Structures are given as C-alpha cells and as structure tokens.
Amino acid sequence: MNIVFLQLGSNIENRVLFLKNANKIIKQKVGAILDQSKIYESTPWGVSNQNNYLNQIIKVSTKLSANMLLHTIMDIEKRLGRVRAEKWGARSIDIDIIFYNDSIINTSKLSIPHKFMHERMFVLLPLNKIAPNMKHPIYNKTIQELISECKDSELVKEYAI
C-alpha cells in the first residue's frame, strides 16, 4: 500500500462543497483517507485578480501507482468541472500530489515531491498539522523546518466552516 499526501484547492463558486466532493470521490477512486487537515483560506499564489482559495491536505492510502494516481486525480478534477484554460487560473478544484511515499519522481508529466511545495505556506501549514515530522526526500528537512525557511508571505489562515 502507498501513502500519499494530496493538496486540494478551490476558489470558485461553493469552495467548501468542491472540497467535500473531491474528498468523497477520492475515497471511491483512490483509497482510504487516513487523515486530513482543517480547511485553510489563502490568497491566490502567483496571481492577484482571483478569489481566495480554500485548501486542505489529505493523507491517503492507495494501491495506485504514481502515474495512475495522477491520471485518476485529473479525471476527478474534470468530473468536478475543472477547466485548464490558463496557468494558475481560477478553478473549481485543484488536486496536487505533494508526496508519494518517500519517492522522488521527475518526468515531463509528474514531479514528486511537488516542486513548489516548500515555497507555499498554503501547503506547508496544513501539512504541518497532520505530518509535522515528515521529511522532504530531496531537502531532507521536516515540514516544520521547511516552514521556518519559507519566504511566502501570502495570507494563510484556518477557515471557519
């Protein structure tokens, strides 16, 4: 069994509903959700003219290979209305693979660990709540250490549902 950490994000329409629906379909298509962070709200990273995001990190047990996981989460995004019109564009749902076991994968379609995760507080803060001592397999630093070095100053706060 493989342990993966997925980051979910949404910034259009009913953001909470998109996260809940993503969780539901992930349980059906990917595997059991072992743990999940609270939901966090953050300003859009890398762009300015969008609504704030709601983000969540989930820990999932799966039998899927990394490539099959990527294919499956892209299908889930499409099913939930994701349209890939522009890079970092507004979206109903975004699902990123943050970690896949302690694997390091670098292909034209897949980069694990997620190549920007250590630069994004909206990933690090919720991840820290469920896996603070997990080590990044490339940087060999815990999530707590990555937070202390992260220069991201965008707003990230717990979201009250």
PDB file of C-alpha atoms in Angstrom:
ATOM      1  CA  MET A   1       0.000   0.000   0.000  1.00  0.00           C
ATOM      2  CA  ASN A   2       1.216   3.505  -0.827  1.00  0.00           C
ATOM      3  CA  ILE A   3       0.834   6.555   1.391  1.00  0.00           C
ATOM      4  CA  VAL A   4       0.221   9.795  -0.460  1.00  0.00           C
ATOM      5  CA  PHE A   5      -0.425  13.365   0.575  1.00  0.00           C
ATOM      6  CA  LEU A   6      -2.723  15.348  -1.680  1.00  0.00           C
ATOM      7  CA  GLN A   7      -3.376  19.070  -1.619  1.00  0.00           C
ATOM      8  CA  LEU A   8      -6.897  20.154  -2.523  1.00  0.00           C
ATOM      9  CA  GLY A   9      -7.736  23.724  -3.502  1.00  0.00           C
ATOM     10  CA  SER A  10     -10.778  25.616  -4.787  1.00  0.00           C
ATOM     11  CA  ASN A  11     -11.505  29.287  -5.428  1.00  0.00           C
ATOM     12  CA  ILE A  12     -14.751  29.478  -7.381  1.00  0.00           C
ATOM     13  CA  GLU A  13     -18.416  29.008  -6.541  1.00  0.00           C
ATOM     14  CA  ASN A  14     -19.061  26.860  -3.450  1.00  0.00           C
ATOM     15  CA  ARG A  15     -15.464  26.176  -2.408  1.00  0.00           C
ATOM     16  CA  VAL A  16     -16.357  24.023   0.612  1.00  0.00           C
ATOM     17  CA  LEU A  17     -18.657  21.839  -1.475  1.00  0.00           C
ATOM     18  CA  PHE A  18     -15.931  21.276  -4.088  1.00  0.00           C
ATOM     19  CA  LEU A  19     -13.502  20.158  -1.349  1.00  0.00           C
ATOM     20  CA  LYS A  20     -16.121  17.830   0.177  1.00  0.00           C
ATOM     21  CA  ASN A  21     -16.980  16.344  -3.210  1.00  0.00           C
ATOM     22  CA  ALA A  22     -13.292  15.848  -4.015  1.00  0.00           C
ATOM     23  CA  ASN A  23     -12.818  14.013  -0.703  1.00  0.00           C
ATOM     24  CA  LYS A  24     -15.810  11.794  -1.441  1.00  0.00           C
ATOM     25  CA  ILE A  25     -14.612  10.835  -4.934  1.00  0.00           C
ATOM     26  CA  ILE A  26     -11.022  10.337  -3.740  1.00  0.00           C
ATOM     27  CA  LYS A  27     -12.329   7.797  -1.190  1.00  0.00           C
ATOM     28  CA  GLN A  28     -14.113   5.969  -4.017  1.00  0.00           C
ATOM     29  CA  LYS A  29     -11.430   6.130  -6.723  1.00  0.00           C
ATOM     30  CA  VAL A  30      -8.075   6.477  -4.914  1.00  0.00           C
ATOM     31  CA  GLY A  31      -8.302   4.924  -1.453  1.00  0.00           C
ATOM     32  CA  ALA A  32      -8.992   5.435   2.225  1.00  0.00           C
ATOM     33  CA  ILE A  33      -8.418   8.870   3.691  1.00  0.00           C
ATOM     34  CA  LEU A  34      -6.245   8.247   6.748  1.00  0.00           C
ATOM     35  CA  ASP A  35      -6.025  11.841   7.968  1.00  0.00           C
ATOM     36  CA  GLN A  36      -6.921  15.325   6.843  1.00  0.00           C
ATOM     37  CA  SER A  37      -6.072  18.858   7.849  1.00  0.00           C
ATOM     38  CA  LYS A  38      -8.572  21.521   8.651  1.00  0.00           C
ATOM     39  CA  ILE A  39      -9.524  23.749   5.753  1.00  0.00           C
ATOM     40  CA  TYR A  40      -7.371  26.842   5.269  1.00  0.00           C
ATOM     41  CA  GLU A  41      -8.080  30.019   3.341  1.00  0.00           C
ATOM     42  CA  SER A  42      -5.310  31.654   1.345  1.00  0.00           C
ATOM     43  CA  THR A  43      -4.793  34.434  -1.126  1.00  0.00           C
ATOM     44  CA  PRO A  44      -4.071  33.239  -4.670  1.00  0.00           C
ATOM     45  CA  TRP A  45      -0.416  32.335  -5.146  1.00  0.00           C
ATOM     46  CA  GLY A  46       1.308  33.919  -8.144  1.00  0.00           C
ATOM     47  CA  VAL A  47      -1.731  35.930  -9.329  1.00  0.00           C
ATOM     48  CA  SER A  48      -3.784  38.830  -7.993  1.00  0.00           C
ATOM     49  CA  ASN A  49      -7.198  39.079  -9.635  1.00  0.00           C
ATOM     50  CA  GLN A  50      -8.873  35.962  -8.190  1.00  0.00           C
ATOM     51  CA  ASN A  51     -10.954  34.957  -5.191  1.00  0.00           C
ATOM     52  CA  ASN A  52      -9.211  33.469  -2.171  1.00  0.00           C
ATOM     53  CA  TYR A  53      -8.633  29.721  -2.155  1.00  0.00           C
ATOM     54  CA  LEU A  54      -9.761  27.139   0.320  1.00  0.00           C
ATOM     55  CA  ASN A  55      -7.065  24.477   0.753  1.00  0.00           C
ATOM     56  CA  GLN A  56      -6.788  21.161   2.529  1.00  0.00           C
ATOM     57  CA  ILE A  57      -4.181  18.412   2.795  1.00  0.00           C
ATOM     58  CA  ILE A  58      -5.310  14.790   2.958  1.00  0.00           C
ATOM     59  CA  LYS A  59      -3.320  11.640   3.661  1.00  0.00           C
ATOM     60  CA  VAL A  60      -4.491   8.697   1.571  1.00  0.00           C
ATOM     61  CA  SER A  61      -3.672   5.002   1.393  1.00  0.00           C
ATOM     62  CA  THR A  62      -3.751   3.775  -2.210  1.00  0.00           C
ATOM     63  CA  LYS A  63      -2.850   0.806  -4.374  1.00  0.00           C
ATOM     64  CA  LEU A  64      -2.443   3.095  -7.392  1.00  0.00           C
ATOM     65  CA  SER A  65       0.957   3.719  -8.948  1.00  0.00           C
ATOM     66  CA  ALA A  66       2.085   7.359  -9.052  1.00  0.00           C
ATOM     67  CA  ASN A  67       1.219   7.637 -12.758  1.00  0.00           C
ATOM     68  CA  MET A  68      -2.184   6.039 -12.276  1.00  0.00           C
ATOM     69  CA  LEU A  69      -2.806   8.339  -9.305  1.00  0.00           C
ATOM     70  CA  LEU A  70      -2.057  11.364 -11.495  1.00  0.00           C
ATOM     71  CA  HIS A  71      -4.439  10.103 -14.170  1.00  0.00           C
ATOM     72  CA  THR A  72      -7.148   9.434 -11.572  1.00  0.00           C
ATOM     73  CA  ILE A  73      -6.928  12.832  -9.878  1.00  0.00           C
ATOM     74  CA  MET A  74      -7.014  14.583 -13.252  1.00  0.00           C
ATOM     75  CA  ASP A  75     -10.221  12.659 -14.014  1.00  0.00           C
ATOM     76  CA  ILE A  76     -11.644  13.726 -10.625  1.00  0.00           C
ATOM     77  CA  GLU A  77     -10.783  17.367 -11.370  1.00  0.00           C
ATOM     78  CA  LYS A  78     -12.516  17.124 -14.747  1.00  0.00           C
ATOM     79  CA  ARG A  79     -15.562  15.448 -13.186  1.00  0.00           C
ATOM     80  CA  LEU A  80     -15.802  18.361 -10.723  1.00  0.00           C
ATOM     81  CA  GLY A  81     -15.708  20.941 -13.511  1.00  0.00           C
ATOM     82  CA  ARG A  82     -12.049  21.880 -13.676  1.00  0.00           C
ATOM     83  CA  VAL A  83     -11.173  23.694 -16.887  1.00  0.00           C
ATOM     84  CA  ARG A  84      -7.478  24.192 -17.634  1.00  0.00           C
ATOM     85  CA  ALA A  85      -7.700  27.480 -19.547  1.00  0.00           C
ATOM     86  CA  GLU A  86      -4.683  29.281 -18.097  1.00  0.00           C
ATOM     87  CA  LYS A  87      -1.747  28.553 -15.788  1.00  0.00           C
ATOM     88  CA  TRP A  88      -2.704  29.336 -12.172  1.00  0.00           C
ATOM     89  CA  GLY A  89      -6.221  30.245 -13.330  1.00  0.00           C
ATOM     90  CA  ALA A  90      -9.290  30.164 -11.081  1.00  0.00           C
ATOM     91  CA  ARG A  91     -10.565  26.634 -10.572  1.00  0.00           C
ATOM     92  CA  SER A  92     -13.386  24.618  -9.120  1.00  0.00           C
ATOM     93  CA  ILE A  93     -10.883  22.077  -7.796  1.00  0.00           C
ATOM     94  CA  ASP A  94      -7.157  21.537  -7.933  1.00  0.00           C
ATOM     95  CA  ILE A  95      -5.630  18.314  -6.654  1.00  0.00           C
ATOM     96  CA  ASP A  96      -1.851  18.115  -6.384  1.00  0.00           C
ATOM     97  CA  ILE A  97       0.292  15.165  -5.350  1.00  0.00           C
ATOM     98  CA  ILE A  98       2.590  16.512  -2.623  1.00  0.00           C
ATOM     99  CA  PHE A  99       4.228  13.251  -1.541  1.00  0.00           C
ATOM    100  CA  TYR A 100       4.003   9.661  -2.788  1.00  0.00           C
ATOM    101  CA  ASN A 101       5.636   7.534  -0.082  1.00  0.00           C
ATOM    102  CA  ASP A 102       9.158   8.974   0.082  1.00  0.00           C
ATOM    103  CA  SER A 103       9.574   8.706  -3.681  1.00  0.00           C
ATOM    104  CA  ILE A 104      11.389  11.166  -5.895  1.00  0.00           C
ATOM    105  CA  ILE A 105       9.850  11.201  -9.371  1.00  0.00           C
ATOM    106  CA  ASN A 106      10.790  13.640 -12.122  1.00  0.00           C
ATOM    107  CA  THR A 107       9.190  13.150 -15.524  1.00  0.00           C
ATOM    108  CA  SER A 108       7.691  15.514 -18.064  1.00  0.00           C
ATOM    109  CA  LYS A 109       4.224  14.885 -16.562  1.00  0.00           C
ATOM    110  CA  LEU A 110       4.944  14.257 -12.892  1.00  0.00           C
ATOM    111  CA  SER A 111       7.132  15.859 -10.249  1.00  0.00           C
ATOM    112  CA  ILE A 112       7.086  14.304  -6.766  1.00  0.00           C
ATOM    113  CA  PRO A 113       7.553  15.733  -4.232  1.00  0.00           C
ATOM    114  CA  HIS A 114       5.605  18.678  -5.637  1.00  0.00           C
ATOM    115  CA  LYS A 115       8.309  21.016  -6.916  1.00  0.00           C
ATOM    116  CA  PHE A 116       6.887  24.194  -5.312  1.00  0.00           C
ATOM    117  CA  MET A 117       5.507  22.783  -2.050  1.00  0.00           C
ATOM    118  CA  HIS A 118       8.391  24.121   0.064  1.00  0.00           C
ATOM    119  CA  GLU A 119       7.679  27.654  -1.240  1.00  0.00           C
ATOM    120  CA  ARG A 120       3.961  27.671  -0.419  1.00  0.00           C
ATOM    121  CA  MET A 121       2.615  28.223   3.067  1.00  0.00           C
ATOM    122  CA  PHE A 122      -0.869  27.140   1.946  1.00  0.00           C
ATOM    123  CA  VAL A 123       0.650  23.666   1.500  1.00  0.00           C
ATOM    124  CA  LEU A 124       3.085  23.677   4.421  1.00  0.00           C
ATOM    125  CA  LEU A 125       0.794  24.911   7.205  1.00  0.00           C
ATOM    126  CA  PRO A 126      -1.992  22.326   6.737  1.00  0.00           C
ATOM    127  CA  LEU A 127       0.598  19.600   6.040  1.00  0.00           C
ATOM    128  CA  ASN A 128       2.316  20.509   9.300  1.00  0.00           C
ATOM    129  CA  LYS A 129      -0.910  19.762  11.206  1.00  0.00           C
ATOM    130  CA  ILE A 130      -1.014  16.132  10.058  1.00  0.00           C
ATOM    131  CA  ALA A 131       2.654  15.309   9.309  1.00  0.00           C
ATOM    132  CA  PRO A 132       4.971  17.787  11.084  1.00  0.00           C
ATOM    133  CA  ASN A 133       7.911  15.397  11.296  1.00  0.00           C
ATOM    134  CA  MET A 134       7.687  14.063   7.759  1.00  0.00           C
ATOM    135  CA  LYS A 135      10.931  14.648   5.889  1.00  0.00           C
ATOM    136  CA  HIS A 136      11.118  16.071   2.402  1.00  0.00           C
ATOM    137  CA  PRO A 137      13.044  13.365   0.484  1.00  0.00           C
ATOM    138  CA  ILE A 138      15.095  15.866  -1.544  1.00  0.00           C
ATOM    139  CA  TYR A 139      15.860  18.558   1.052  1.00  0.00           C
ATOM    140  CA  ASN A 140      15.967  16.115   3.989  1.00  0.00           C
ATOM    141  CA  LYS A 141      14.104  18.624   6.167  1.00  0.00           C
ATOM    142  CA  THR A 142      10.932  18.230   8.198  1.00  0.00           C
ATOM    143  CA  ILE A 143       7.797  20.182   7.349  1.00  0.00           C
ATOM    144  CA  GLN A 144       8.444  22.322  10.431  1.00  0.00           C
ATOM    145  CA  GLU A 145      11.947  23.135   9.158  1.00  0.00           C
ATOM    146  CA  LEU A 146      10.590  23.994   5.702  1.00  0.00           C
ATOM    147  CA  ILE A 147       8.060  26.361   7.306  1.00  0.00           C
ATOM    148  CA  SER A 148      10.799  28.157   9.231  1.00  0.00           C
ATOM    149  CA  GLU A 149      12.712  28.714   5.962  1.00  0.00           C
ATOM    150  CA  CYS A 150       9.733  29.554   3.729  1.00  0.00           C
ATOM    151  CA  LYS A 151       9.634  33.131   2.453  1.00  0.00           C
ATOM    152  CA  ASP A 152       5.975  33.031   1.318  1.00  0.00           C
ATOM    153  CA  SER A 153       4.133  35.968   2.898  1.00  0.00           C
ATOM    154  CA  GLU A 154       0.679  35.347   1.390  1.00  0.00           C
ATOM    155  CA  LEU A 155      -2.259  35.161   3.801  1.00  0.00           C
ATOM    156  CA  VAL A 156      -2.976  31.636   5.078  1.00  0.00           C
ATOM    157  CA  LYS A 157      -5.418  31.096   7.942  1.00  0.00           C
ATOM    158  CA  GLU A 158      -7.735  28.407   9.267  1.00  0.00           C
ATOM    159  CA  TYR A 159     -11.162  28.691   7.692  1.00  0.00           C
ATOM    160  CA  ALA A 160     -14.248  28.504   9.909  1.00  0.00           C
ATOM    161  CA  ILE A 161     -16.978  26.449   8.263  1.00  0.00           C
TER     162      ILE A 161
END
